[in-house]
Backbone as a printed PyTorch tensor [residue, N CA C, xyz], in Angstrom:
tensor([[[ -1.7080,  11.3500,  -2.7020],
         [ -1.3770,  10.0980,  -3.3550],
         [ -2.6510,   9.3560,  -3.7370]],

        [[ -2.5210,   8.8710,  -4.7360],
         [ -3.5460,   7.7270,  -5.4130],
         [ -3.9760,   6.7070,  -4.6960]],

        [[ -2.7180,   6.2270,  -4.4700],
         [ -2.3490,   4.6910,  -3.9060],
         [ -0.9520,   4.7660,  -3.0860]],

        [[ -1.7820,   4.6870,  -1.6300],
         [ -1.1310,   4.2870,  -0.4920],
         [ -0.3090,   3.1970,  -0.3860]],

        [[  0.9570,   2.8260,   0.0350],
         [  1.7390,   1.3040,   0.7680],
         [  2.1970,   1.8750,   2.0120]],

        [[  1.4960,   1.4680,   2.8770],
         [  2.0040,   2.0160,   4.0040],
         [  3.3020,   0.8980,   4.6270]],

        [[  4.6020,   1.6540,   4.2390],
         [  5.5720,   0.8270,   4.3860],
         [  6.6150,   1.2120,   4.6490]],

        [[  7.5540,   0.5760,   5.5550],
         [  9.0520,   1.8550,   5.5030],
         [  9.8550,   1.8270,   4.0770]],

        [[  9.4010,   1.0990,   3.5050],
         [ 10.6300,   1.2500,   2.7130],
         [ 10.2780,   1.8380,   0.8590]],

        [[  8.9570,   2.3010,   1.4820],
         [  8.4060,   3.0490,   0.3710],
         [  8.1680,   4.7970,   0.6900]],

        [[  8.4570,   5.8340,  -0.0270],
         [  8.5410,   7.0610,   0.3330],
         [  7.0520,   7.4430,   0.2530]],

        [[  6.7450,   8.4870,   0.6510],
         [  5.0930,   9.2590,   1.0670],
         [  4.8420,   9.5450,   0.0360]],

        [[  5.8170,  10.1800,  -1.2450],
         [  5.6730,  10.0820,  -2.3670],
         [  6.7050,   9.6580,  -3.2570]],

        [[  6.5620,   8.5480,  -3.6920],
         [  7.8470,   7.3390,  -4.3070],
         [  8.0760,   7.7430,  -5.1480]],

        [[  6.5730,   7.5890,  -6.4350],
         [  7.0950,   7.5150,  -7.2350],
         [  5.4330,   7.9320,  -8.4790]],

        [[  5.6860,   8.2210,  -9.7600],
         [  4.0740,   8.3090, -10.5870],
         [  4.1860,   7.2160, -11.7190]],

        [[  3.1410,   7.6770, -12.1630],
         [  2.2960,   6.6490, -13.3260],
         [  2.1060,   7.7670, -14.1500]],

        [[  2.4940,   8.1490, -15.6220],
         [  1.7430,   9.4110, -16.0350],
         [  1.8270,   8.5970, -17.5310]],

        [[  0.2300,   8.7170, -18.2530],
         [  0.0920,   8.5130, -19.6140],
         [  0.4490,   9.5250, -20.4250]],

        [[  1.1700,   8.9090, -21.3470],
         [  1.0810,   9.7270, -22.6700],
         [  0.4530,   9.0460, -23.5580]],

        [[  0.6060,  10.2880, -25.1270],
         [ -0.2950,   9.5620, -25.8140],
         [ -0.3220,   7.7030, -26.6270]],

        [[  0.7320,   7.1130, -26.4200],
         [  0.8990,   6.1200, -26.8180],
         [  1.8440,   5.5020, -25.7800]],

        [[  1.7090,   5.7260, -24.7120],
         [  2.6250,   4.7890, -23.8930],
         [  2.7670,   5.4090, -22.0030]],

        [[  3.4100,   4.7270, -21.3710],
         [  2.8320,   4.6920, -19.5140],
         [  4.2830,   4.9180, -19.4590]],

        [[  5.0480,   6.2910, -18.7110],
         [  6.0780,   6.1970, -17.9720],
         [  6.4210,   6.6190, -16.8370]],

        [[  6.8310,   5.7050, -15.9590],
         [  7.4850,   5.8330, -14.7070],
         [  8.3750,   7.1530, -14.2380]],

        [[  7.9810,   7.9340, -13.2160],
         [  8.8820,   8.7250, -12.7570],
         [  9.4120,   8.9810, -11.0170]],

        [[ 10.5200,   8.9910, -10.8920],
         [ 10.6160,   8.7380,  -9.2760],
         [ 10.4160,   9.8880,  -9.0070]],

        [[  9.9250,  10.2930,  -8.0980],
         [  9.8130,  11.8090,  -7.1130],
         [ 10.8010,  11.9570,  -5.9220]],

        [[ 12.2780,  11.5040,  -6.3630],
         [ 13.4160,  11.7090,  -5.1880],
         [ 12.7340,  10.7680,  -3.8590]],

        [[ 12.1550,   9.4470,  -4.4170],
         [ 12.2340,   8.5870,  -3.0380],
         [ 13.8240,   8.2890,  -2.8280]],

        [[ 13.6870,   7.4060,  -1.5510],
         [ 14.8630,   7.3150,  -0.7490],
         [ 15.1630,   5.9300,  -1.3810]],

        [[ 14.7380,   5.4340,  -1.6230],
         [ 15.4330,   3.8140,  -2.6570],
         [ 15.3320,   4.0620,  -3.6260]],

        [[ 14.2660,   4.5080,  -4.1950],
         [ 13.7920,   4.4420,  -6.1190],
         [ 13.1490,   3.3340,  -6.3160]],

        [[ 12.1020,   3.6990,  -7.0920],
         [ 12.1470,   2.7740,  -7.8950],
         [ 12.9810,   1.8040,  -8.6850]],

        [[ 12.4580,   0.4030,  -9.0150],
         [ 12.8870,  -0.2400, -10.4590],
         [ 12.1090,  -0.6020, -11.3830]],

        [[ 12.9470,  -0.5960, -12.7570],
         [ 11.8960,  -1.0060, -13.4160],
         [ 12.5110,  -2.5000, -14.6350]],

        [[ 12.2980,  -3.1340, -14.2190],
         [ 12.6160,  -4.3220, -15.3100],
         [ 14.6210,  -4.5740, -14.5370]],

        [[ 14.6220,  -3.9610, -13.5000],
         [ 15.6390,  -4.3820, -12.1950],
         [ 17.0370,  -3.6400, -12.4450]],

        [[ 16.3550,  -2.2820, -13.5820],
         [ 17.5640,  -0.9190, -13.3540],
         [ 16.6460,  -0.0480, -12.1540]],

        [[ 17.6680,   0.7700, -11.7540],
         [ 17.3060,   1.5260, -10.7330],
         [ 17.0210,   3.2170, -11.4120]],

        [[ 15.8970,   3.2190, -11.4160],
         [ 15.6070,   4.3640, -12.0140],
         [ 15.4900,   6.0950, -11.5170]],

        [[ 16.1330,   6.9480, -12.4570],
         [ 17.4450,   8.1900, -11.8130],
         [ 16.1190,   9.1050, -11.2880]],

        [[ 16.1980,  10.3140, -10.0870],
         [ 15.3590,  10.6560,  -9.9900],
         [ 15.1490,  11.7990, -10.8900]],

        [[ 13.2560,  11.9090, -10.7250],
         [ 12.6270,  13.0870, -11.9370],
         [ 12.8580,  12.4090, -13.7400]],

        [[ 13.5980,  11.6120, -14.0080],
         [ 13.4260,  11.0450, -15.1890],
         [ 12.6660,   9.8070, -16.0320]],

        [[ 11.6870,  10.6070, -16.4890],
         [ 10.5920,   9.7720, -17.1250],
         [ 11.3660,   8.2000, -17.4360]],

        [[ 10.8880,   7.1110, -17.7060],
         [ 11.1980,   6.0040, -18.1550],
         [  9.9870,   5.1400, -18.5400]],

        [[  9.7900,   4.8210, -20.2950],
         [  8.4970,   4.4450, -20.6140],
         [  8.5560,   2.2480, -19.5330]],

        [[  7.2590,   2.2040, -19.3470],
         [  7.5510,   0.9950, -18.6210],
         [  6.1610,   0.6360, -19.8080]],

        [[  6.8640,  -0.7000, -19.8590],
         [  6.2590,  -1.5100, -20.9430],
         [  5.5990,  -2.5390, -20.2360]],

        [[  4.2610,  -2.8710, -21.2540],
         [  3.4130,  -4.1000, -20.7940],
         [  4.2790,  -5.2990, -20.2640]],

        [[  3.6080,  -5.8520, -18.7590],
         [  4.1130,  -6.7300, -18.1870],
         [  5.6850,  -6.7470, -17.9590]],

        [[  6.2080,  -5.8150, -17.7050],
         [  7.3180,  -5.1150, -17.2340],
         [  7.3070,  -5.1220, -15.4120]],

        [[  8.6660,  -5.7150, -15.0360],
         [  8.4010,  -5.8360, -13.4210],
         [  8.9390,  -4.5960, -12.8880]],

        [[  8.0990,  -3.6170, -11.8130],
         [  8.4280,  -2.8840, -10.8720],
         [  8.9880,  -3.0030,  -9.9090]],

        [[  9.5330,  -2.6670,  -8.9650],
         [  9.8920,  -2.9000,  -7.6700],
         [ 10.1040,  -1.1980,  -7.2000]],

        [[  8.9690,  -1.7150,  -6.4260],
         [  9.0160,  -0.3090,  -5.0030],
         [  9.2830,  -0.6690,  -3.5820]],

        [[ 10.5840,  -0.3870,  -3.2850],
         [ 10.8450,  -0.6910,  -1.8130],
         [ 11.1600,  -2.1950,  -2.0500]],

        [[  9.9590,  -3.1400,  -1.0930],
         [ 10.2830,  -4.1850,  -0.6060],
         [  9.2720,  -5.2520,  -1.8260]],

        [[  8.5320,  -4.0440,  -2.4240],
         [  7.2510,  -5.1130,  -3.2510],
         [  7.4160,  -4.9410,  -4.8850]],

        [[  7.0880,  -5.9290,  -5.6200],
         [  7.5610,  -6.2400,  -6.3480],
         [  5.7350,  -6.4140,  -7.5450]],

        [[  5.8930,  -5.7390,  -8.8870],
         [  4.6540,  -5.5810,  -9.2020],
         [  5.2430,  -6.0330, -10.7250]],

        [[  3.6800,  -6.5680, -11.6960],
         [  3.5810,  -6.3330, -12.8950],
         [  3.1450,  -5.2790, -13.6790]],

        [[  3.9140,  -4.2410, -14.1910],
         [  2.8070,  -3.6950, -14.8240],
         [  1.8340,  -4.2420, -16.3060]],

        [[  0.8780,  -4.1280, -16.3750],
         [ -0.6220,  -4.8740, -17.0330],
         [ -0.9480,  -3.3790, -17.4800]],

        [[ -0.9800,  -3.6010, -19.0760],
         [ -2.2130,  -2.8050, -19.9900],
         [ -3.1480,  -3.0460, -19.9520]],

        [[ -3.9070,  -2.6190, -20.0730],
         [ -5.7400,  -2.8500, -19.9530],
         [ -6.0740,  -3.8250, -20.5090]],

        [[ -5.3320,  -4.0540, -21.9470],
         [ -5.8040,  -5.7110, -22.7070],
         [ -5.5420,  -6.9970, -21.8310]],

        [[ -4.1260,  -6.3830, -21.1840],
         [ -3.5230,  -7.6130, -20.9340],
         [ -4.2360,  -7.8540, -19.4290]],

        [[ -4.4280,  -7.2590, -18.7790],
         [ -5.1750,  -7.2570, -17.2740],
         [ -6.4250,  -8.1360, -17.8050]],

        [[ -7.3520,  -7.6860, -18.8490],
         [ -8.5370,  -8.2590, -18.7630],
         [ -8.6810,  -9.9620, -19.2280]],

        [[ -7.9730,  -9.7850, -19.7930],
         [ -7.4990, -11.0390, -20.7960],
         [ -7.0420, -12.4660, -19.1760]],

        [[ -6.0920, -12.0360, -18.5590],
         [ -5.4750, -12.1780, -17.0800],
         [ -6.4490, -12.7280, -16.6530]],

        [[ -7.7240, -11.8210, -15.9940],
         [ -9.0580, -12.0310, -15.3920],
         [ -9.7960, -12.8570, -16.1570]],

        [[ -9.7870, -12.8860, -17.0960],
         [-10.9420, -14.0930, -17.9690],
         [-10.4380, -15.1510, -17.5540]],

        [[ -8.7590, -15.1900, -17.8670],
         [ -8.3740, -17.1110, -17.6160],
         [ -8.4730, -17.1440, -16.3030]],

        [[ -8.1520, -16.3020, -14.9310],
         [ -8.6870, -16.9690, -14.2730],
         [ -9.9580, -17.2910, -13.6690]],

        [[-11.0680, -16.2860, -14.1110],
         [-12.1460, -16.9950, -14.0280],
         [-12.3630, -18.3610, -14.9160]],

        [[-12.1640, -18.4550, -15.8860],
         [-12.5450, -19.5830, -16.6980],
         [-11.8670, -20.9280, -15.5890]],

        [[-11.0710, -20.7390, -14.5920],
         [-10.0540, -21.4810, -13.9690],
         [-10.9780, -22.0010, -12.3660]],

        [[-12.1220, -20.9770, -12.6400],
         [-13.1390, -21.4420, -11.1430],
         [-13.9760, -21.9870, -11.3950]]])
């Protein structure tokens, strides 16, 4: 794994991140909850493109996914904010 959550309610291997050429999709690897993505429950082994600033939920935690523009862009305002 990439990236560890050491958590019960996340599987040893949940879930991936895989690029294609124009877009990021989600795939579960038969965890025991699943993933979500934008708060459907997503089927296992079936790709699902997840779109900029699109909410995840693995297990108990709850994420944005951020494109590279949008992450950096993120980090500027809040530095400009210190």
């Amino acid at each position: 794994n990439d990236i560890v959550i050491p958590d019960y309610s996340i599987s040893k291997q949940h879930c991936e991140f895989l690029r294609l050429a124009s877009h990021v999709v989600l795939r579960d690897l038969d965890s025991h909850n699943g993933p979500f993505v934008e708060g459907a429950l997503i089927p296992p082994r079936v790709p699902v493109v997840v779109e900029n600033e699109d909410e995840v939920v693995l297990g108990r935690y709850k994420f944005e996914f951020l494109m590279p523009n949008t992450f950096v862009e993120r980090v500027k305002n809040m530095a400009s904010l210190v």
